[in-house]
């Protein structure tokens, strides 16, 4: 018995109750200039007519396969199921409400053919009516392992990797969100490296109803820790007052520019293929334009002490600790100033108590 030849690419698409609009996502795959692919659509216990629409597509294009599973309520389970079924040498992800430009897989394979482990492409963000709301800039496609620790980079629909890399890193994990950031970080820790391209080959849905807008901030980055909650609240009020904003912003920018200069010179720094811009200058310019210096600060109890902290949206407590350590290490000027403010607030409270 002859076996069908293995496709070059396995496209993994988890779905739940997408109904007829999933046809637009499937059509963006069937329109690819690369034709040597299989598409594994994993229905996560859909209760509407999504499966019927996918089956209709499988009848017109046998490269599309429907895999139905019991309800997980999270895309990681369906993605792992599809990984176990995937036959392609490259795995590409496509969420059920996103789409690809016709040359997306061509761009991906041009990089994996040159030895890339993981590929990420640029994107357009469009609202449900199709209007453009944002687009990636070349400097945003720069990559380094430290960027991977600190930032939510590269949604699944923008990423493809060699088969086996995800499984060796432990596969997709469930959680409250950011499972893609978690997996890319574990793959990076295992030695894989991103190759990026500025071409905007992915169209992401910009809709407040999607999961990416509902991810809770379960972890914290402490700025200062106190014995007395009143000192923590005093520092919160002082930072919100803006008294030291100019000094803090200058320190933050000086720290960032020094950090970026170090990263750009590092062998692991990646700039998007074909882009010869100045990444350090562009990233620093974007940081200077940030409006709010201390967003979402809060005071919380940590055992028998009290922390002034920023919320962190990352998957695990271990990751939050890595973010905290790296931020403190790369922002020494800023944290020297913050430590002085913390000492001032604690000292003022202690002085008031002695009177």
Coordinates of C-alpha atoms in Angstrom, one line a residue, residues 105-246:
X105 CA 4.1 30.1 3.7
X106 CA 6.4 31.0 0.8
X107 CA 8.1 33.6 3.1
X108 CA 8.2 31.1 6.0
X109 CA 9.8 28.4 3.9
X110 CA 12.3 30.7 2.4
X111 CA 13.7 31.2 6.0
X112 CA 13.4 27.6 7.2
X113 CA 15.1 26.5 4.1
X114 CA 18.1 28.6 5.2
X115 CA 18.2 27.0 8.6
X116 CA 15.8 29.0 10.7
X117 CA 14.4 27.2 13.8
X118 CA 11.4 29.5 14.4
X119 CA 10.1 32.1 12.0
X120 CA 7.9 35.2 12.9
X121 CA 6.4 37.5 10.3
X122 CA 5.0 41.0 10.5
X123 CA 1.3 41.7 10.8
X124 CA -1.7 44.0 10.1
X125 CA -4.4 44.4 12.7
X126 CA -7.9 44.9 11.3
X127 CA -11.2 45.3 13.0
X128 CA -14.3 43.1 12.2
X129 CA -15.2 45.4 9.3
X130 CA -11.8 45.0 7.8
X131 CA -10.4 48.4 8.6
X132 CA -6.7 48.7 9.4
X133 CA -6.1 49.6 13.0
X134 CA -2.4 49.0 13.4
X135 CA 0.6 47.4 11.7
X136 CA 3.9 46.0 12.8
X137 CA 7.0 48.2 12.3
X138 CA 10.4 46.7 11.3
X139 CA 12.0 47.5 14.7
X140 CA 9.2 45.5 16.4
X141 CA 10.5 42.4 14.6
X142 CA 13.9 42.6 16.2
X143 CA 14.5 39.7 18.6
X144 CA 16.8 38.7 21.4
X145 CA 16.4 36.1 24.2
X146 CA 16.0 39.0 26.7
X147 CA 13.2 40.5 24.6
X148 CA 11.6 37.0 24.8
X149 CA 11.7 37.1 28.6
X150 CA 10.3 40.7 28.8
X151 CA 7.7 41.0 26.1
X152 CA 4.6 39.4 24.6
X153 CA 6.0 38.9 21.1
X154 CA 4.6 37.1 18.1
X155 CA 1.0 35.8 18.2
X156 CA 0.6 32.2 17.0
X157 CA -0.7 33.1 13.6
X158 CA 2.6 34.8 12.8
X159 CA 4.8 31.9 13.9
X160 CA 6.1 28.7 12.3
X161 CA 8.8 26.3 13.5
X162 CA 10.5 23.0 12.7
X163 CA 8.4 20.0 13.7
X164 CA 9.5 18.6 17.1
X165 CA 10.7 21.8 18.6
X166 CA 7.5 22.5 20.5
X167 CA 7.3 18.9 21.9
X168 CA 10.9 19.0 23.1
X169 CA 10.1 22.1 25.0
X170 CA 7.1 20.5 26.7
X171 CA 4.3 21.4 24.3
X172 CA 1.5 23.9 24.7
X173 CA 0.4 24.5 28.3
X174 CA -3.0 25.6 29.5
X175 CA -3.6 28.6 31.7
X176 CA -5.3 32.0 31.8
X177 CA -3.6 33.1 28.6
X178 CA -0.2 34.0 27.0
X179 CA 0.4 30.3 26.3
X180 CA 2.2 31.4 23.1
X181 CA 4.7 33.6 25.0
X182 CA 5.2 30.7 27.5
X183 CA 6.0 28.2 24.7
X184 CA 8.3 30.5 22.7
X185 CA 10.2 31.3 26.0
X186 CA 10.6 27.6 26.7
X187 CA 11.7 26.9 23.2
X188 CA 14.3 29.7 23.5
X189 CA 15.5 28.3 26.8
X190 CA 16.0 25.0 25.0
X191 CA 18.3 26.7 22.4
X192 CA 15.9 27.6 19.6
X193 CA 16.3 31.0 18.0
X194 CA 13.9 33.2 16.1
X195 CA 14.4 34.4 12.6
X196 CA 12.1 37.3 11.7
X197 CA 10.9 39.2 8.6
X198 CA 9.3 42.6 8.4
X199 CA 6.8 41.5 5.7
X200 CA 3.3 41.8 7.0
X201 CA 2.0 38.4 5.9
X202 CA -0.5 37.9 8.7
X203 CA -3.8 39.7 9.3
X204 CA -4.9 39.6 13.0
X205 CA -8.4 40.3 14.1
X206 CA -8.6 43.4 16.3
X207 CA -11.7 42.8 18.4
X208 CA -12.3 43.4 22.1
X209 CA -14.1 40.1 22.3
X210 CA -11.0 38.0 21.5
X211 CA -9.0 36.2 24.2
X212 CA -6.0 38.5 24.0
X213 CA -8.2 41.3 25.4
X214 CA -9.3 39.3 28.5
X215 CA -6.0 38.1 29.9
X216 CA -5.7 38.8 33.6
X217 CA -2.5 40.1 35.2
X218 CA -1.9 37.4 37.8
X219 CA 1.6 38.3 38.7
X220 CA 3.5 41.4 39.9
X221 CA 6.8 43.3 39.5
X222 CA 7.6 44.8 42.9
X223 CA 9.1 48.3 42.8
X224 CA 9.6 48.5 46.6
X225 CA 8.7 46.5 49.7
X226 CA 7.8 47.9 53.1
X227 CA 7.0 46.8 56.6
X228 CA 4.2 49.3 56.9
X229 CA 1.4 49.6 54.3
X230 CA 1.2 53.3 54.9
X231 CA 4.7 53.7 53.5
X232 CA 3.8 51.7 50.4
X233 CA 0.7 54.0 49.9
X234 CA 2.8 57.1 50.4
X235 CA 5.2 56.0 47.7
X236 CA 2.2 55.2 45.4
X237 CA 0.8 58.7 45.9
X238 CA 4.2 60.3 45.4
X239 CA 4.8 58.5 42.1
X240 CA 1.4 59.4 40.9
X241 CA 1.9 63.0 41.8
X242 CA 4.5 63.3 39.0
X243 CA 7.1 65.0 41.3
X244 CA 10.0 62.9 40.0
X245 CA 8.7 62.0 36.6
X246 CA 11.4 64.0 34.7

